[in-house]
Short mmCIF file of C-alpha atoms and ligand atoms in Angstrom, two decimals:
data_model
loop_
_atom_site.label_atom_id
_atom_site.label_comp_id
_atom_site.label_asym_id
_atom_site.label_seq_id
_atom_site.Cartn_x
_atom_site.Cartn_y
_atom_site.Cartn_z
CA MET A 1 46.64 20.97 142.19
CA GLU A 2 49.05 19.83 139.50
CA GLN A 3 52.02 22.07 138.63
CA ALA A 4 50.92 22.47 135.00
CA THR A 5 47.48 23.73 136.05
CA THR A 6 49.04 26.13 138.58
CA ASP A 7 51.25 27.54 135.82
CA ILE A 8 48.27 28.00 133.51
CA PHE A 9 46.35 29.79 136.27
CA GLU A 10 49.31 32.12 136.89
CA GLU A 11 49.71 32.84 133.18
CA ILE A 12 45.98 33.57 132.83
CA GLU A 13 46.11 35.97 135.79
CA ARG A 14 49.12 37.71 134.24
CA LEU A 15 47.37 38.07 130.88
CA LYS A 16 44.24 39.44 132.53
CA LYS A 17 46.28 42.34 133.94
CA GLU A 18 48.44 42.85 130.84
CA LYS A 19 45.45 42.99 128.50
CA ASN A 20 42.87 44.49 130.85
CA ALA A 21 40.78 41.39 130.21
CA ILE A 22 37.82 39.96 132.10
CA ILE A 23 36.82 36.29 132.09
CA LEU A 24 33.07 35.66 132.15
CA ALA A 25 32.14 32.01 132.63
CA HIS A 26 28.90 30.07 132.63
CA TYR A 27 28.14 27.51 135.35
CA TYR A 28 28.38 24.67 132.80
CA GLN A 29 32.08 25.27 132.16
CA GLU A 30 34.63 22.84 133.61
CA GLY A 31 35.59 23.55 137.24
CA ASP A 32 39.05 24.97 136.50
CA ILE A 33 37.58 27.54 134.12
CA GLN A 34 34.96 28.58 136.70
CA ASP A 35 37.75 28.95 139.28
CA VAL A 36 39.81 31.28 137.09
CA ALA A 37 36.83 33.42 136.03
CA ASP A 38 36.18 36.95 137.30
CA TYR A 39 32.46 36.31 137.17
CA ILE A 40 30.41 33.11 136.90
CA GLY A 41 26.71 33.23 136.28
CA ASP A 42 23.63 32.40 134.26
CA SER A 43 22.82 33.92 130.87
CA LEU A 44 21.15 37.00 132.36
CA GLY A 45 23.98 37.69 134.83
CA LEU A 46 26.58 37.19 132.13
CA SER A 47 24.91 39.65 129.75
CA GLN A 48 24.49 42.18 132.57
CA GLN A 49 28.19 41.85 133.42
CA ALA A 50 29.20 42.19 129.76
CA ALA A 51 27.08 45.33 129.42
CA LYS A 52 28.81 47.06 132.33
CA THR A 53 32.42 45.89 132.15
CA GLU A 54 35.23 48.37 131.64
CA ALA A 55 37.67 45.72 130.45
CA ASP A 56 39.14 46.00 126.95
CA MET A 57 38.80 42.32 126.21
CA ILE A 58 35.98 39.96 127.23
CA VAL A 59 37.08 36.34 127.37
CA PHE A 60 33.80 34.47 127.19
CA ALA A 61 33.91 30.98 128.63
CA GLY A 62 30.53 29.79 127.50
CA VAL A 63 28.88 29.06 124.17
CA HIS A 64 28.71 31.10 120.98
CA PHE A 65 25.33 32.80 121.51
CA MET A 66 26.54 34.08 124.91
CA ALA A 67 29.77 35.54 123.52
CA GLU A 68 27.81 36.96 120.57
CA THR A 69 25.41 38.66 123.00
CA ALA A 70 28.41 40.23 124.74
CA LYS A 71 29.73 41.49 121.38
CA ILE A 72 26.32 42.93 120.47
CA LEU A 73 26.32 44.86 123.76
CA CYS A 74 29.99 45.90 123.58
CA PRO A 75 30.87 46.49 119.91
CA GLU A 76 34.01 48.44 120.78
CA LYS A 77 35.47 45.61 122.86
CA LYS A 78 37.30 42.53 121.71
CA VAL A 79 35.26 39.42 122.57
CA VAL A 80 37.00 36.05 122.35
CA LEU A 81 35.64 32.53 122.82
CA PRO A 82 38.05 29.64 123.59
CA ASP A 83 36.45 27.39 120.94
CA LEU A 84 34.39 28.87 118.11
CA GLU A 85 32.68 25.48 117.65
CA ALA A 86 31.04 25.83 121.07
CA GLY A 87 27.50 26.23 119.73
CA CYS A 88 24.13 25.28 121.16
CA SER A 89 21.58 22.75 119.89
CA LEU A 90 18.74 25.02 120.92
CA ALA A 91 20.13 27.99 118.98
CA ASP A 92 20.72 25.67 116.00
CA SER A 93 17.10 24.51 116.08
CA CYS A 94 15.89 27.93 114.90
CA SER A 95 16.90 28.83 111.36
CA PRO A 96 16.53 32.56 110.57
CA VAL A 97 14.99 31.85 107.13
CA GLU A 98 12.29 29.55 108.56
CA PHE A 99 11.74 31.77 111.56
CA LYS A 100 11.21 34.85 109.38
CA LYS A 101 8.47 32.99 107.47
CA PHE A 102 6.89 31.90 110.77
CA LYS A 103 6.92 35.47 112.04
CA GLU A 104 5.47 36.85 108.78
CA ALA A 105 2.62 34.35 109.02
CA HIS A 106 1.63 35.89 112.39
CA PRO A 107 2.04 39.66 111.91
CA ASP A 108 -0.03 40.57 115.00
CA HIS A 109 2.28 38.61 117.33
CA LEU A 110 5.03 40.10 119.45
CA VAL A 111 8.20 37.99 119.33
CA ILE A 112 9.90 36.94 122.55
CA SER A 113 13.05 34.88 122.08
CA TYR A 114 15.04 32.98 124.62
CA ILE A 115 18.62 34.28 124.62
CA ASN A 116 19.79 30.83 123.34
CA CYS A 117 19.47 31.91 119.70
CA SER A 118 21.60 33.51 116.99
CA ALA A 119 22.07 37.25 116.38
CA GLU A 120 19.88 36.83 113.26
CA ILE A 121 16.99 35.54 115.40
CA LYS A 122 17.56 38.31 117.95
CA ALA A 123 17.30 40.79 115.08
CA LEU A 124 13.83 39.37 114.30
CA THR A 125 12.83 39.56 117.99
CA ASP A 126 11.02 42.23 120.01
CA ILE A 127 12.21 41.16 123.46
CA VAL A 128 14.91 38.69 124.43
CA CYS A 129 14.54 36.78 127.70
CA THR A 130 16.46 34.22 129.75
CA SER A 131 15.24 31.52 132.11
CA SER A 132 15.75 34.05 134.95
CA ASN A 133 13.29 36.61 133.66
CA ALA A 134 11.06 34.90 131.05
CA VAL A 135 7.96 34.55 133.25
CA GLN A 136 8.18 38.11 134.57
CA ILE A 137 8.73 39.56 131.08
CA VAL A 138 5.73 37.70 129.67
CA ASN A 139 3.61 38.75 132.66
CA SER A 140 4.59 42.40 132.13
CA LEU A 141 2.77 42.41 128.76
CA PRO A 142 -0.99 43.02 128.38
CA PRO A 143 -2.91 39.72 128.62
CA GLU A 144 -4.49 40.22 125.18
CA GLN A 145 -1.07 40.59 123.47
CA ALA A 146 -0.48 37.65 121.10
CA ILE A 147 3.06 36.27 121.45
CA ILE A 148 5.43 34.04 119.50
CA PHE A 149 7.95 32.35 121.80
CA ALA A 150 11.16 30.87 120.34
CA PRO A 151 13.16 28.69 120.21
CA ASP A 152 12.64 26.46 123.29
CA LYS A 153 9.29 24.67 123.31
CA ASN A 154 9.85 23.27 126.83
CA LEU A 155 10.48 26.67 128.39
CA GLY A 156 7.60 28.08 126.29
CA LYS A 157 5.19 25.39 127.50
CA TYR A 158 6.27 25.99 131.09
CA ILE A 159 5.65 29.77 130.75
CA ASN A 160 2.25 29.13 129.13
CA LYS A 161 1.29 26.95 132.08
CA LEU A 162 2.48 29.45 134.67
CA THR A 163 0.99 32.55 133.06
CA GLY A 164 -2.17 31.05 131.56
CA ARG A 165 -1.13 32.36 128.12
CA ASP A 166 -1.32 30.59 124.82
CA MET A 167 1.97 31.73 123.25
CA LEU A 168 2.74 30.26 119.86
CA LEU A 169 5.81 28.06 120.33
CA TRP A 170 8.74 27.39 118.02
CA ASN A 171 9.58 23.68 118.03
CA GLY A 172 13.15 23.80 119.42
CA SER A 173 14.78 22.03 122.33
CA CYS A 174 18.09 21.39 124.08
CA ILE A 175 19.76 18.02 123.55
CA VAL A 176 21.07 18.04 127.12
CA HIS A 177 17.87 18.87 128.98
CA GLU A 178 15.45 16.80 126.92
CA ILE A 179 17.38 13.62 127.65
CA PHE A 180 16.76 13.38 131.41
CA SER A 181 14.91 10.18 132.19
CA SER A 182 11.76 10.58 134.30
CA LYS A 183 11.86 6.82 134.91
CA LYS A 184 15.40 6.88 136.30
CA ILE A 185 14.62 10.02 138.32
CA THR A 186 11.63 8.23 139.90
CA GLN A 187 13.91 5.31 140.74
CA LEU A 188 16.39 7.74 142.35
CA GLN A 189 13.58 9.34 144.34
CA HIS A 190 12.71 5.90 145.78
CA GLU A 191 16.34 5.41 146.79
CA HIS A 192 16.52 8.95 148.25
CA PRO A 193 13.03 9.65 149.61
CA ASP A 194 14.09 12.94 151.25
CA ALA A 195 15.81 14.36 148.18
CA VAL A 196 14.39 17.53 146.62
CA LEU A 197 14.14 17.46 142.81
CA ILE A 198 15.26 20.72 141.19
CA ALA A 199 15.13 21.27 137.42
CA HIS A 200 16.02 23.77 134.71
CA PRO A 201 12.96 24.87 132.65
CA GLU A 202 14.57 23.54 129.45
CA CYS A 203 13.71 20.02 130.75
CA GLU A 204 10.73 18.20 129.28
CA GLU A 205 7.27 18.70 130.78
CA VAL A 206 7.26 15.23 132.35
CA VAL A 207 10.37 16.11 134.41
CA LEU A 208 9.17 19.64 135.22
CA ASP A 209 5.87 18.19 136.49
CA MET A 210 7.83 16.07 138.97
CA ALA A 211 10.13 18.90 140.15
CA ASP A 212 9.89 20.58 143.56
CA PHE A 213 11.64 23.68 142.24
CA ILE A 214 12.24 25.00 138.70
CA GLY A 215 14.65 27.80 137.82
CA SER A 216 17.63 29.13 135.90
CA THR A 217 21.09 27.88 136.84
CA SER A 218 21.51 30.81 139.28
CA ALA A 219 18.08 30.21 140.77
CA LEU A 220 18.86 26.49 141.27
CA LEU A 221 22.15 27.38 142.91
CA ASN A 222 20.58 29.93 145.27
CA TYR A 223 17.78 27.51 146.11
CA VAL A 224 20.23 24.81 147.22
CA VAL A 225 22.35 27.29 149.21
CA LYS A 226 19.31 28.69 151.08
CA SER A 227 17.29 25.49 151.53
CA ASP A 228 17.24 23.76 154.90
CA LYS A 229 16.97 20.42 153.08
CA LYS A 230 20.05 18.21 152.76
CA GLU A 231 19.72 16.18 149.57
CA PHE A 232 19.02 17.35 146.01
CA ILE A 233 18.55 15.65 142.66
CA VAL A 234 19.79 18.21 140.14
CA SER A 235 18.20 18.09 136.71
CA THR A 236 20.42 20.32 134.63
CA GLU A 237 23.92 20.16 133.14
CA PRO A 238 26.28 18.82 135.84
CA GLY A 239 28.78 21.70 135.52
CA ILE A 240 26.57 23.56 138.02
CA LEU A 241 27.56 21.05 140.72
CA HIS A 242 31.03 22.62 140.91
CA GLU A 243 29.80 25.95 142.31
CA MET A 244 26.91 24.31 144.17
CA SER A 245 29.22 22.05 146.16
CA LYS A 246 31.52 25.01 146.89
CA ARG A 247 28.68 27.22 148.13
CA ALA A 248 26.77 24.42 149.87
CA PRO A 249 29.52 22.01 151.01
CA ASN A 250 27.30 20.12 153.44
CA LYS A 251 24.58 19.27 150.93
CA ILE A 252 24.33 16.01 149.01
CA LEU A 253 24.01 16.74 145.31
CA ILE A 254 22.90 13.98 142.96
CA PRO A 255 23.01 14.63 139.20
CA ALA A 256 19.77 13.55 137.49
CA PRO A 257 20.40 10.58 135.17
CA PRO A 258 19.98 10.84 131.40
CA ASP A 259 18.02 8.38 129.28
CA ASN A 260 21.06 6.80 127.62
CA SER A 261 23.85 4.43 128.54
CA CYS A 262 26.20 7.26 129.55
CA ALA A 263 26.40 8.09 133.25
CA CYS A 264 26.69 11.85 132.77
CA ASN A 265 24.90 14.51 130.84
CA ASN A 266 27.54 17.07 129.89
CA CYS A 267 26.73 19.73 127.30
CA PRO A 268 29.07 18.74 124.44
CA TYR A 269 29.30 22.37 123.31
CA MET A 270 30.10 23.89 126.70
CA LYS A 271 32.72 21.24 127.30
CA LEU A 272 34.61 22.11 124.09
CA ASN A 273 36.20 24.95 126.05
CA THR A 274 39.23 23.88 128.10
CA LEU A 275 41.65 25.76 130.33
CA GLU A 276 44.37 25.34 127.69
CA LYS A 277 42.16 26.80 124.95
CA LEU A 278 41.21 29.65 127.29
CA LEU A 279 44.87 30.49 127.82
CA SER A 280 45.59 30.27 124.11
CA CYS A 281 42.70 32.56 123.17
CA MET A 282 43.82 35.13 125.74
CA LYS A 283 47.36 35.04 124.40
CA ASN A 284 46.45 35.18 120.72
CA GLU A 285 43.22 37.17 121.08
CA THR A 286 41.51 34.72 118.80
CA PRO A 287 39.03 33.18 117.95
CA GLU A 288 37.26 36.51 118.00
CA ILE A 289 33.52 37.19 117.68
CA THR A 290 32.80 39.60 114.84
CA MET A 291 29.60 40.66 113.13
CA GLU A 292 28.18 43.13 110.65
CA GLU A 293 27.22 46.42 112.27
CA SER A 294 23.72 46.46 110.72
CA LEU A 295 22.95 43.02 112.20
CA ARG A 296 24.45 44.01 115.54
CA LYS A 297 22.33 47.15 115.77
CA GLN A 298 19.14 45.29 114.89
CA ALA A 299 19.88 42.50 117.39
CA GLU A 300 20.86 44.95 120.13
CA LYS A 301 17.34 46.44 120.40
CA SER A 302 15.73 43.23 121.69
CA ILE A 303 18.56 42.60 124.19
CA LEU A 304 18.45 46.18 125.52
CA ARG A 305 14.67 45.81 125.96
CA MET A 306 15.34 42.73 128.08
CA LEU A 307 17.98 44.51 130.16
CA ASP A 308 15.72 47.55 130.69
CA LEU A 309 12.73 45.39 131.63
CA SER A 310 14.87 43.30 133.97
CA LYS A 311 16.01 46.50 135.72
CA GLN A 312 12.43 47.73 136.03
CA LEU A 313 11.36 44.35 137.38
CA GLY A 314 14.25 44.35 139.89
CA LEU A 315 15.94 41.30 138.35
P1 13P B 1 20.83 29.73 132.29
O1 13P B 1 20.57 31.07 131.73
O2 13P B 1 19.77 29.27 133.26
O3 13P B 1 22.19 29.65 132.90
O4 13P B 1 20.77 28.66 131.10
C1 13P B 1 21.63 28.68 130.03
C2 13P B 1 21.60 27.43 129.26
O5 13P B 1 22.15 27.32 128.20
C3 13P B 1 20.89 26.32 129.83
O6 13P B 1 21.07 25.22 129.03
FE1 SF4 B 2 22.56 24.89 124.49
FE2 SF4 B 2 21.55 22.92 125.92
FE3 SF4 B 2 24.18 23.30 125.93
FE4 SF4 B 2 22.54 25.05 127.18
S1 SF4 B 2 22.90 22.91 127.72
S2 SF4 B 2 24.25 25.55 125.82
S3 SF4 B 2 20.75 25.01 125.80
S4 SF4 B 2 22.90 22.71 124.15
#
């Protein structure tokens, strides 16, 4: 490890103690950030950790909607994000004004929103979900209950297929997951006939139909760790390979190829955060996530319903 990186690590550790801060990081963050984090996880795990932390400051190494969720759950705590521009294409694909009209056009529908959305959308939502609990949450509702699902159409389609429902889907998607090439994956499968294809449910239907296992980032990680198979083609953002290769050092992990000329498929938003920006935001306690209390309160209800349901469902 380079001297400069060692120094940054030491300084971050010092600031954690001095400021009673906790670093929560998503699996798509760069490896160094994951290594310095107190907790790494998927969206559900991160929100559960945020809800129960006793730290004074939450340093959220992830994207804006994740840090915003932490702020909604912990209004009295300072929540900082290394780069405020770290957004999410999926969250951006659902404008509150348009979504409100959509909801008003279907007044008998319950609204379930994927956590990858803004606080304004959460405020218009009955129950939030993540890719870890979406199927179970939908299944916990009476079969005759009409549902709007937003904003990810790929995850929505996948849940409809699995549950036999006909949820009304918002037309949003993730720029990272919709770009995987089924053609190039098929080619890879020919070159690696024993490889298991695992995919995140934000991928397009054509990729999900090919997959041997579908799950959230945590579920994909646990699957690889527990599987007795050796080789895996991983169809999600490649940041997950950092923890996967640590926890399953003897497995061969092959990132699924995107349908463009670039060899990788990094989330451009997640990768805006760097170790240097993380250090700077801990030092300066900025950029900070703030929001109006009325919006926070309204958005909190749908997140708390998710957390309660997840507890009941043992997730
Ligand atoms: P997970 O909740 O599965 O970690 O997914 C978050 C995300 O943004 C995937 O693109
Ligand atoms: Fe959003 Fe996609 Fe990036 Fe996840 S991978 S944060 S859904 S843009």
